[in-house]
């Protein structure tokens, strides 16, 4: 035990706990020292090593004991006081509070083994239960993952984004108030989007035409909710992005599925559908269609705009995968053409930077955006506006542009590599080389059922999709998107080697 002369306590010599050990400080830790002290004090109170009513050493004494500045001890005591762990007794010092803040809730009912079971016992409106589950729960993370087409976040400027985020989080914490409603997104990012979308895809817009959402998915949901009611008709590709279809179905809309071939949606079929039904919305994925990766040809783009004028329907243009092109320059979006306010344009940084960056956007006429913001407020008051601000800075200072150039080059090499590897599996896997994007649409021979292939691959440390959920309305479920961007060439070669072994062994 330390004994200490303590003037704060009327010159008494008090028996001291071994504070130097109990409050050990790690000067290398990123956590500030005052917080380390405060947290350590809380821990020793919780462990019962120090009881309510015990006096803590004076700030000078503790500073001396721990060999730190007195101001740091004062900050630690301030923190403990703010959290109600200590009381300050005038002219005496800091005392462990008699009523500790760690209150446990009082029981008012009979204890049960578990508070929740499987079922809600009152009726509710369930989601479609027909959706097959794509795979068994993952018990062990596989060594290699062939995903659906995600970016390689190791190439992305995430360190810069984090640094900007940290600085802005500190400023925001100091400010303690938010400038008006942020449900449409951070003003800085909305502003940055205006110039970014003009430069990258010829969109001539102003801030009031922009809205930032939590990924493209939220934009699809909001746009569809404002455009469709039960019984309305929406044209989608066959196949199409299954989570967009689910949104339309949830709203009670009737889906009209038109074929998708090597040039995208079949516009003759669109015209036929419009002659037969009052069509309210057409949902299109113009670049690297999900799941087949085909790109809508310029002729069909013009025809689609003409049909939307003639039959007066809205177009939801989901351009989730615009950024990565390898063989030619991308086509400008429908939204940059003469559409007279009929196109709702949707994009996402979750696909171009990292899937964890949940920032998407919607571009639409100003009145639609105002309504969209009202709707978003009902489910989400605002996104992560600090992250949105940070991203805006990276867009404006060119970091995002530089990264995209680098990623395009790396993904081009990765695409070449996977195409060469898959050639060796011809007959088992059929595919066409996509002009861009991050995935190959791989059609497996029927003798190699994907569910079995995926299980056998999983046993060897490789995850691939079992070919179900993601391609909802495919007649032939034995196809998957093979993402080639997220793994480097060495990793992909190792993954394909496992896949080859699985395919060449008897399944
Ligand atoms: C075609 C398509 N649209 C939209 C989304 C949703 O994107 P986000 O992750 O930005 O919500 C996805 C996600 O995979 C997609 O494939």
Short mmCIF file of C-alpha atoms and ligand atoms in Angstrom, two decimals, residues 148-150 213-220 240-244 283 285 287-291 318-321 346-351 355 357-361 481, ligand 1:
data_model
loop_
_atom_site.label_atom_id
_atom_site.label_comp_id
_atom_site.label_asym_id
_atom_site.label_seq_id
_atom_site.Cartn_x
_atom_site.Cartn_y
_atom_site.Cartn_z
CA UNK A 148 -21.41 -10.66 -57.17
CA UNK A 149 -19.20 -7.83 -58.34
CA UNK A 150 -17.86 -5.53 -55.64
CA UNK A 213 -29.49 8.27 -49.94
CA UNK A 214 -28.25 5.31 -47.97
CA UNK A 215 -27.05 3.40 -51.04
CA UNK A 216 -28.84 3.09 -54.37
CA UNK A 217 -31.31 0.68 -52.83
CA UNK A 218 -32.93 3.42 -50.77
CA UNK A 219 -33.27 5.56 -53.91
CA UNK A 220 -35.01 2.70 -55.72
CA UNK A 240 -33.60 -8.12 -63.53
CA UNK A 241 -32.18 -6.99 -60.20
CA UNK A 242 -34.28 -9.05 -57.79
CA UNK A 243 -34.36 -6.46 -54.96
CA UNK A 244 -35.88 -3.87 -57.27
CA UNK A 283 -36.98 0.15 -64.51
CA UNK A 285 -30.13 -0.94 -65.63
CA UNK A 287 -24.75 -0.31 -67.90
CA UNK A 288 -23.69 -3.85 -67.03
CA UNK A 289 -27.22 -4.98 -66.35
CA UNK A 290 -27.78 -6.99 -63.20
CA UNK A 291 -27.42 -9.92 -63.46
CA UNK A 318 -30.44 2.43 -62.14
CA UNK A 319 -26.88 3.24 -63.26
CA UNK A 320 -25.34 1.51 -60.23
CA UNK A 321 -22.25 0.45 -62.16
CA UNK A 346 -29.86 6.54 -59.53
CA UNK A 347 -26.20 5.83 -58.74
CA UNK A 348 -24.04 4.67 -55.88
CA UNK A 349 -20.62 5.06 -54.32
CA UNK A 350 -21.08 1.69 -52.62
CA UNK A 351 -20.24 0.16 -55.97
CA UNK A 355 -19.59 -1.67 -50.33
CA UNK A 357 -19.59 3.24 -48.03
CA UNK A 358 -23.37 3.33 -47.99
CA UNK A 359 -23.84 6.45 -50.06
CA UNK A 360 -26.06 6.50 -53.13
CA UNK A 361 -27.86 9.29 -54.93
CA UNK A 481 -22.33 -13.34 -61.43
C1 LIG B 1 -28.54 -3.24 -59.98
C2 LIG B 1 -28.38 -2.79 -58.57
N1 LIG B 1 -28.98 -1.67 -58.17
C3 LIG B 1 -28.88 -1.22 -56.91
C4 LIG B 1 -28.14 -1.90 -55.97
C5 LIG B 1 -28.06 -1.38 -54.57
O1 LIG B 1 -26.86 -0.69 -54.40
P1 LIG B 1 -26.43 -0.09 -52.99
O2 LIG B 1 -25.51 -1.09 -52.38
O3 LIG B 1 -25.74 1.19 -53.33
O4 LIG B 1 -27.65 0.12 -52.18
C6 LIG B 1 -27.49 -3.08 -56.34
C7 LIG B 1 -26.72 -3.81 -55.35
O5 LIG B 1 -26.09 -4.80 -55.61
C8 LIG B 1 -27.61 -3.52 -57.67
O6 LIG B 1 -27.01 -4.65 -58.07
#
